[in-house]
PDB file of C-alpha atoms in Angstrom:
ATOM      1  CA  MET A  28      62.318   2.980  22.176  1.00  0.00           C
ATOM      2  CA  ILE A  29      61.382   6.069  19.605  1.00  0.00           C
ATOM      3  CA  ILE A  30      59.974   3.242  17.155  1.00  0.00           C
ATOM      4  CA  ILE A  31      57.656   2.062  20.033  1.00  0.00           C
ATOM      5  CA  LYS A  32      56.462   5.050  20.833  1.00  0.00           C
ATOM      6  CA  LEU A  33      55.764   5.779  16.877  1.00  0.00           C
ATOM      7  CA  LEU A  34      53.800   2.368  16.877  1.00  0.00           C
ATOM      8  CA  GLN A  35      51.772   3.223  19.925  1.00  0.00           C
ATOM      9  CA  ALA A  36      51.193   6.658  18.367  1.00  0.00           C
ATOM     10  CA  ILE A  37      49.787   5.741  15.115  1.00  0.00           C
ATOM     11  CA  PHE A  38      48.013   2.860  16.687  1.00  0.00           C
ATOM     12  CA  LEU A  39      46.250   5.225  19.137  1.00  0.00           C
ATOM     13  CA  LEU A  40      45.828   7.816  15.516  1.00  0.00           C
ATOM     14  CA  MET A  41      43.973   4.682  13.369  1.00  0.00           C
ATOM     15  CA  LEU A  42      42.201   4.146  16.776  1.00  0.00           C
ATOM     16  CA  GLY A  43      40.552   7.095  16.903  1.00  0.00           C
ATOM     17  CA  LEU A  44      39.299   6.819  13.261  1.00  0.00           C
ATOM     18  CA  THR A  45      38.155   4.009  13.278  1.00  0.00           C
ATOM     19  CA  LEU A  46      36.028   4.423  16.241  1.00  0.00           C
ATOM     20  CA  PRO A  47      33.696   7.007  14.967  1.00  0.00           C
ATOM     21  CA  ALA A  48      33.366   5.196  11.824  1.00  0.00           C
ATOM     22  CA  LEU A  49      31.992   1.581  14.114  1.00  0.00           C
ATOM     23  CA  ALA A  50      30.269   3.852  15.866  1.00  0.00           C
ATOM     24  CA  SER A  51      28.079   5.725  13.014  1.00  0.00           C
ATOM     25  CA  ASP A  52      26.963   1.836  11.934  1.00  0.00           C
ATOM     26  CA  LYS A  53      23.467   1.451  11.863  1.00  0.00           C
ATOM     27  CA  LYS A  54      21.737  -2.080  11.473  1.00  0.00           C
ATOM     28  CA  ILE A  55      17.899  -2.051  10.616  1.00  0.00           C
ATOM     29  CA  ILE A  56      15.861  -4.786  10.523  1.00  0.00           C
ATOM     30  CA  MET A  57      13.281  -4.833   7.374  1.00  0.00           C
ATOM     31  CA  LEU A  58       9.588  -7.120   8.856  1.00  0.00           C
ATOM     32  CA  GLY A  59       7.551  -7.819   5.946  1.00  0.00           C
ATOM     33  CA  ASP A  60       5.683 -10.111   3.444  1.00  0.00           C
ATOM     34  CA  SER A  61       6.776 -10.660   0.225  1.00  0.00           C
ATOM     35  CA  LEU A  62       7.183  -7.100  -0.702  1.00  0.00           C
ATOM     36  CA  THR A  63       9.898  -6.841   1.345  1.00  0.00           C
ATOM     37  CA  ALA A  64      11.951  -9.990   0.409  1.00  0.00           C
ATOM     38  CA  GLY A  65      11.816  -8.946  -3.462  1.00  0.00           C
ATOM     39  CA  TYR A  66       9.103 -11.868  -4.767  1.00  0.00           C
ATOM     40  CA  GLY A  67       9.830 -12.380  -8.251  1.00  0.00           C
ATOM     41  CA  LEU A  68      12.581  -9.403  -9.003  1.00  0.00           C
ATOM     42  CA  PRO A  69      16.492 -10.319  -8.780  1.00  0.00           C
ATOM     43  CA  ALA A  70      18.173 -10.918  -5.174  1.00  0.00           C
ATOM     44  CA  ASP A  71      19.714  -7.049  -5.653  1.00  0.00           C
ATOM     45  CA  TRP A  72      16.313  -5.450  -6.309  1.00  0.00           C
ATOM     46  CA  ALA A  73      14.111  -7.068  -3.545  1.00  0.00           C
ATOM     47  CA  LEU A  74      13.035  -3.718  -1.256  1.00  0.00           C
ATOM     48  CA  PRO A  75      15.746  -3.563   1.314  1.00  0.00           C
ATOM     49  CA  VAL A  76      18.387  -4.016  -0.570  1.00  0.00           C
ATOM     50  CA  LYS A  77      17.844  -1.144  -2.820  1.00  0.00           C
ATOM     51  CA  LEU A  78      16.947   1.218   0.582  1.00  0.00           C
ATOM     52  CA  ASN A  79      20.164   0.185   1.874  1.00  0.00           C
ATOM     53  CA  ASP A  80      21.827   1.568  -1.181  1.00  0.00           C
ATOM     54  CA  TYR A  81      19.676   4.800  -0.661  1.00  0.00           C
ATOM     55  CA  LEU A  82      20.623   5.261   2.626  1.00  0.00           C
ATOM     56  CA  GLU A  83      24.517   4.864   2.339  1.00  0.00           C
ATOM     57  CA  LYS A  84      24.733   7.280   0.375  1.00  0.00           C
ATOM     58  CA  THR A  85      24.261   9.394   3.901  1.00  0.00           C
ATOM     59  CA  PHE A  86      25.117   6.764   6.328  1.00  0.00           C
ATOM     60  CA  PRO A  87      28.070   4.666   4.386  1.00  0.00           C
ATOM     61  CA  ASN A  88      27.945   1.595   7.231  1.00  0.00           C
ATOM     62  CA  ILE A  89      24.178   1.532   6.897  1.00  0.00           C
ATOM     63  CA  VAL A  90      22.864  -2.441   7.302  1.00  0.00           C
ATOM     64  CA  VAL A  91      19.420  -3.265   5.917  1.00  0.00           C
ATOM     65  CA  ILE A  92      18.678  -6.982   7.107  1.00  0.00           C
ATOM     66  CA  ASN A  93      15.855  -8.651   4.903  1.00  0.00           C
ATOM     67  CA  GLN A  94      13.148 -10.216   6.899  1.00  0.00           C
ATOM     68  CA  GLY A  95      10.507 -10.295   4.583  1.00  0.00           C
ATOM     69  CA  LEU A  96       9.189 -13.961   3.889  1.00  0.00           C
ATOM     70  CA  SER A  97       6.662 -14.446   1.135  1.00  0.00           C
ATOM     71  CA  GLY A  98       3.057 -14.755   2.465  1.00  0.00           C
ATOM     72  CA  ASP A  99       3.420 -13.681   6.011  1.00  0.00           C
ATOM     73  CA  THR A 100       0.511 -12.453   8.204  1.00  0.00           C
ATOM     74  CA  SER A 101       0.783 -10.189  10.913  1.00  0.00           C
ATOM     75  CA  GLY A 102       0.244 -13.468  12.559  1.00  0.00           C
ATOM     76  CA  GLY A 103       3.606 -14.820  11.583  1.00  0.00           C
ATOM     77  CA  GLY A 104       5.348 -11.291  11.849  1.00  0.00           C
ATOM     78  CA  ALA A 105       4.576 -11.741  15.830  1.00  0.00           C
ATOM     79  CA  ALA A 106       6.158 -15.016  15.690  1.00  0.00           C
ATOM     80  CA  ARG A 107       9.101 -13.856  14.615  1.00  0.00           C
ATOM     81  CA  ILE A 108       9.456 -11.382  17.149  1.00  0.00           C
ATOM     82  CA  GLY A 109      12.106 -13.232  18.728  1.00  0.00           C
ATOM     83  CA  GLU A 110      14.580 -13.630  15.161  1.00  0.00           C
ATOM     84  CA  SER A 111      14.061  -9.670  15.174  1.00  0.00           C
ATOM     85  CA  LEU A 112      14.992  -8.664  18.882  1.00  0.00           C
ATOM     86  CA  SER A 113      18.071 -11.445  18.464  1.00  0.00           C
ATOM     87  CA  GLN A 114      19.641  -9.837  15.800  1.00  0.00           C
ATOM     88  CA  GLN A 115      19.810  -6.079  18.034  1.00  0.00           C
ATOM     89  CA  PRO A 116      18.816  -4.016  15.438  1.00  0.00           C
ATOM     90  CA  ASP A 117      19.595  -0.149  15.816  1.00  0.00           C
ATOM     91  CA  GLY A 118      15.693   0.184  14.266  1.00  0.00           C
ATOM     92  CA  LEU A 119      12.856  -1.670  12.875  1.00  0.00           C
ATOM     93  CA  ILE A 120      10.946  -0.674   9.288  1.00  0.00           C
ATOM     94  CA  LEU A 121       7.593  -2.527  10.311  1.00  0.00           C
ATOM     95  CA  ALA A 122       5.838  -3.353   7.272  1.00  0.00           C
ATOM     96  CA  LEU A 123       2.853  -6.164   7.417  1.00  0.00           C
ATOM     97  CA  GLY A 124      -0.185  -6.521   6.683  1.00  0.00           C
ATOM     98  CA  ALA A 125      -1.099  -6.630   3.161  1.00  0.00           C
ATOM     99  CA  ASN A 126      -1.494 -10.018   3.480  1.00  0.00           C
ATOM    100  CA  ASP A 127      -3.853  -9.893   6.100  1.00  0.00           C
ATOM    101  CA  ALA A 128      -6.446  -7.673   4.492  1.00  0.00           C
ATOM    102  CA  LEU A 129      -6.121 -10.564   0.886  1.00  0.00           C
ATOM    103  CA  ARG A 130      -7.458 -12.986   3.376  1.00  0.00           C
ATOM    104  CA  GLY A 131     -10.263 -10.944   5.650  1.00  0.00           C
ATOM    105  CA  LEU A 132      -8.148 -11.510   8.678  1.00  0.00           C
ATOM    106  CA  PRO A 133      -9.930  -9.606  10.942  1.00  0.00           C
ATOM    107  CA  PRO A 134      -8.102  -5.962  11.820  1.00  0.00           C
ATOM    108  CA  SER A 135      -8.855  -6.406  15.348  1.00  0.00           C
ATOM    109  CA  LEU A 136      -6.728  -9.627  15.135  1.00  0.00           C
ATOM    110  CA  MET A 137      -3.706  -7.548  12.860  1.00  0.00           C
ATOM    111  CA  ARG A 138      -3.999  -4.681  15.624  1.00  0.00           C
ATOM    112  CA  ASP A 139      -2.723  -7.538  18.116  1.00  0.00           C
ATOM    113  CA  ASN A 140      -0.284  -8.815  16.149  1.00  0.00           C
ATOM    114  CA  LEU A 141       1.149  -5.142  15.473  1.00  0.00           C
ATOM    115  CA  SER A 142       1.251  -4.239  19.199  1.00  0.00           C
ATOM    116  CA  LYS A 143       2.881  -6.755  20.122  1.00  0.00           C
ATOM    117  CA  ILE A 144       5.857  -6.517  17.189  1.00  0.00           C
ATOM    118  CA  ILE A 145       6.031  -2.387  17.984  1.00  0.00           C
ATOM    119  CA  GLU A 146       5.658  -2.940  22.132  1.00  0.00           C
ATOM    120  CA  ALA A 147       8.454  -5.871  22.340  1.00  0.00           C
ATOM    121  CA  HIS A 148      11.282  -3.407  20.074  1.00  0.00           C
ATOM    122  CA  LEU A 149      10.123  -0.304  22.097  1.00  0.00           C
ATOM    123  CA  ALA A 150      10.867  -1.842  25.096  1.00  0.00           C
ATOM    124  CA  LYS A 151      14.251  -2.823  24.408  1.00  0.00           C
ATOM    125  CA  ASN A 152      14.653   0.913  23.500  1.00  0.00           C
ATOM    126  CA  ILE A 153      14.880  -0.285  19.251  1.00  0.00           C
ATOM    127  CA  PRO A 154      12.749   2.723  16.885  1.00  0.00           C
ATOM    128  CA  VAL A 155       9.898   1.443  15.059  1.00  0.00           C
ATOM    129  CA  PHE A 156       8.997   3.100  11.628  1.00  0.00           C
ATOM    130  CA  LEU A 157       5.615   2.154  10.776  1.00  0.00           C
ATOM    131  CA  VAL A 158       4.086   1.230   6.986  1.00  0.00           C
ATOM    132  CA  GLY A 159       1.008   0.772   6.506  1.00  0.00           C
ATOM    133  CA  ALA A 160      -1.087  -1.422   3.896  1.00  0.00           C
ATOM    134  CA  ARG A 161      -4.367  -0.807   1.990  1.00  0.00           C
ATOM    135  CA  ALA A 162      -7.226  -3.486   2.132  1.00  0.00           C
ATOM    136  CA  PRO A 163      -8.669  -4.638  -1.548  1.00  0.00           C
ATOM    137  CA  ASN A 164     -11.884  -3.518  -2.351  1.00  0.00           C
ATOM    138  CA  ASN A 165     -13.806  -6.743  -2.521  1.00  0.00           C
ATOM    139  CA  TRP A 166     -14.003  -6.538   1.452  1.00  0.00           C
ATOM    140  CA  GLY A 167     -16.272  -3.384   1.649  1.00  0.00           C
ATOM    141  CA  PRO A 168     -15.787   0.051   2.662  1.00  0.00           C
ATOM    142  CA  SER A 169     -16.687  -0.783   6.594  1.00  0.00           C
ATOM    143  CA  TYR A 170     -13.406  -3.066   6.459  1.00  0.00           C
ATOM    144  CA  GLY A 171     -11.493  -0.919   4.869  1.00  0.00           C
ATOM    145  CA  ALA A 172     -11.627   1.341   7.526  1.00  0.00           C
ATOM    146  CA  GLU A 173     -11.435  -0.532   9.777  1.00  0.00           C
ATOM    147  CA  PHE A 174      -8.191  -1.551   8.615  1.00  0.00           C
ATOM    148  CA  ASP A 175      -6.621   1.511   7.720  1.00  0.00           C
ATOM    149  CA  GLN A 176      -7.594   2.693  10.772  1.00  0.00           C
ATOM    150  CA  VAL A 177      -5.394   0.433  12.770  1.00  0.00           C
ATOM    151  CA  PHE A 178      -2.481   1.886  11.317  1.00  0.00           C
ATOM    152  CA  THR A 179      -3.333   5.389  11.629  1.00  0.00           C
ATOM    153  CA  ASP A 180      -3.888   4.554  15.699  1.00  0.00           C
ATOM    154  CA  LEU A 181      -0.906   2.660  16.217  1.00  0.00           C
ATOM    155  CA  ALA A 182       1.119   5.395  14.860  1.00  0.00           C
ATOM    156  CA  SER A 183      -0.567   7.773  17.083  1.00  0.00           C
ATOM    157  CA  GLN A 184      -0.874   5.682  20.020  1.00  0.00           C
ATOM    158  CA  HIS A 185       2.828   5.528  19.801  1.00  0.00           C
ATOM    159  CA  ASP A 186       4.061   8.096  18.394  1.00  0.00           C
ATOM    160  CA  LEU A 187       5.930   6.382  15.687  1.00  0.00           C
ATOM    161  CA  PRO A 188       7.231   7.653  11.773  1.00  0.00           C
ATOM    162  CA  PHE A 189       4.279   6.259  10.090  1.00  0.00           C
ATOM    163  CA  TYR A 190       4.634   5.631   5.792  1.00  0.00           C
ATOM    164  CA  PRO A 191       0.868   5.149   5.603  1.00  0.00           C
ATOM    165  CA  PHE A 192       1.205   2.728   2.628  1.00  0.00           C
ATOM    166  CA  LEU A 193       3.906   1.389   1.048  1.00  0.00           C
ATOM    167  CA  LEU A 194       2.354   1.260  -2.804  1.00  0.00           C
ATOM    168  CA  GLU A 195       1.957   4.677  -2.697  1.00  0.00           C
ATOM    169  CA  GLY A 196       1.967   5.616  -6.433  1.00  0.00           C
ATOM    170  CA  VAL A 197       2.996   1.747  -7.482  1.00  0.00           C
ATOM    171  CA  ALA A 198      -0.488  -0.059  -6.853  1.00  0.00           C
ATOM    172  CA  LEU A 199      -2.731  -0.884 -10.075  1.00  0.00           C
ATOM    173  CA  ASP A 200      -0.421   0.642 -12.168  1.00  0.00           C
ATOM    174  CA  PRO A 201       1.075  -1.666 -14.867  1.00  0.00           C
ATOM    175  CA  GLU A 202       4.510  -0.179 -15.749  1.00  0.00           C
ATOM    176  CA  LEU A 203       6.079  -0.684 -12.025  1.00  0.00           C
ATOM    177  CA  ASN A 204       4.183  -4.022 -11.617  1.00  0.00           C
ATOM    178  CA  GLN A 205       4.762  -7.890 -12.654  1.00  0.00           C
ATOM    179  CA  GLY A 206       2.245  -9.427 -14.192  1.00  0.00           C
ATOM    180  CA  ASP A 207       0.274 -10.429 -11.132  1.00  0.00           C
ATOM    181  CA  MET A 208      -0.660  -6.773 -10.656  1.00  0.00           C
ATOM    182  CA  MET A 209       0.628  -7.257  -6.769  1.00  0.00           C
ATOM    183  CA  HIS A 210       4.102  -7.116  -6.366  1.00  0.00           C
ATOM    184  CA  PRO A 211       6.493  -4.438  -7.962  1.00  0.00           C
ATOM    185  CA  ASN A 212       8.897  -4.445 -10.677  1.00  0.00           C
ATOM    186  CA  GLN A 213      12.236  -3.277 -10.682  1.00  0.00           C
ATOM    187  CA  LYS A 214      10.651   0.371 -11.897  1.00  0.00           C
ATOM    188  CA  GLY A 215       7.579  -0.352  -9.288  1.00  0.00           C
ATOM    189  CA  VAL A 216      10.881  -0.724  -6.247  1.00  0.00           C
ATOM    190  CA  ALA A 217      12.667   2.623  -7.898  1.00  0.00           C
ATOM    191  CA  GLU A 218       9.492   4.408  -6.967  1.00  0.00           C
ATOM    192  CA  ILE A 219       8.336   3.132  -3.329  1.00  0.00           C
ATOM    193  CA  ILE A 220      12.371   4.325  -2.879  1.00  0.00           C
ATOM    194  CA  SER A 221      11.815   7.447  -3.805  1.00  0.00           C
ATOM    195  CA  ARG A 222       8.793   8.025  -2.433  1.00  0.00           C
ATOM    196  CA  MET A 223       9.157   6.666   0.988  1.00  0.00           C
ATOM    197  CA  GLY A 224      13.203   6.807   1.085  1.00  0.00           C
ATOM    198  CA  PRO A 225      13.297  10.603   2.765  1.00  0.00           C
ATOM    199  CA  ALA A 226      11.223   9.661   5.157  1.00  0.00           C
ATOM    200  CA  ILE A 227      13.334   6.182   6.201  1.00  0.00           C
ATOM    201  CA  LEU A 228      16.043   8.825   5.949  1.00  0.00           C
ATOM    202  CA  GLU A 229      15.036  10.880   8.475  1.00  0.00           C
ATOM    203  CA  PHE A 230      14.348   7.951  11.059  1.00  0.00           C
ATOM    204  CA  VAL A 231      17.277   6.909  10.380  1.00  0.00           C
ATOM    205  CA  ARG A 232      19.671  10.083  11.346  1.00  0.00           C
ATOM    206  CA  ALA A 233      17.350  10.327  14.434  1.00  0.00           C
ATOM    207  CA  LEU A 234      18.384   6.781  15.822  1.00  0.00           C
TER     208      LEU A 234
END
């Protein structure tokens, strides 16, 4: 009897130690395009992987899920809402729009698509961190201004934490990009993490 009670006490102690650890688990989805997918990089250098490495220093049980799809637009992301929700994440990092700009798609269409993604997750009490993109200069200043405003407006409208430009400090720097000058190399990914990481950390801390 004494041995049984001792084993029960040990079990309860272990259970007490395990539950807080389980409670601290956080699952974050990063929904994006090739910049998220890790185009041209070793698998362990994809942005979500390195973001996971950065965050797990504070949250050892964090899991950042890579839902980047090369070539995807905001419309493609909207079509993948169900895939994201089915994983029941604790938070969403939304990083789409770059391909909308490259294709010159109407910013109003991007606004509608991003709104659908944001609202679908917020309706399930899944917080959203919005990451902006920038339009290339070849579409003219009016297009660029309208495009940029979409992200600012959505962040304000839904009171979202917001990082205005994923490639801040990286875009067009040959030291930080692959040969196509569109996708970051390993140094570029490290630079993105150093700049955006603290904001994502605060987002995760608040979940």
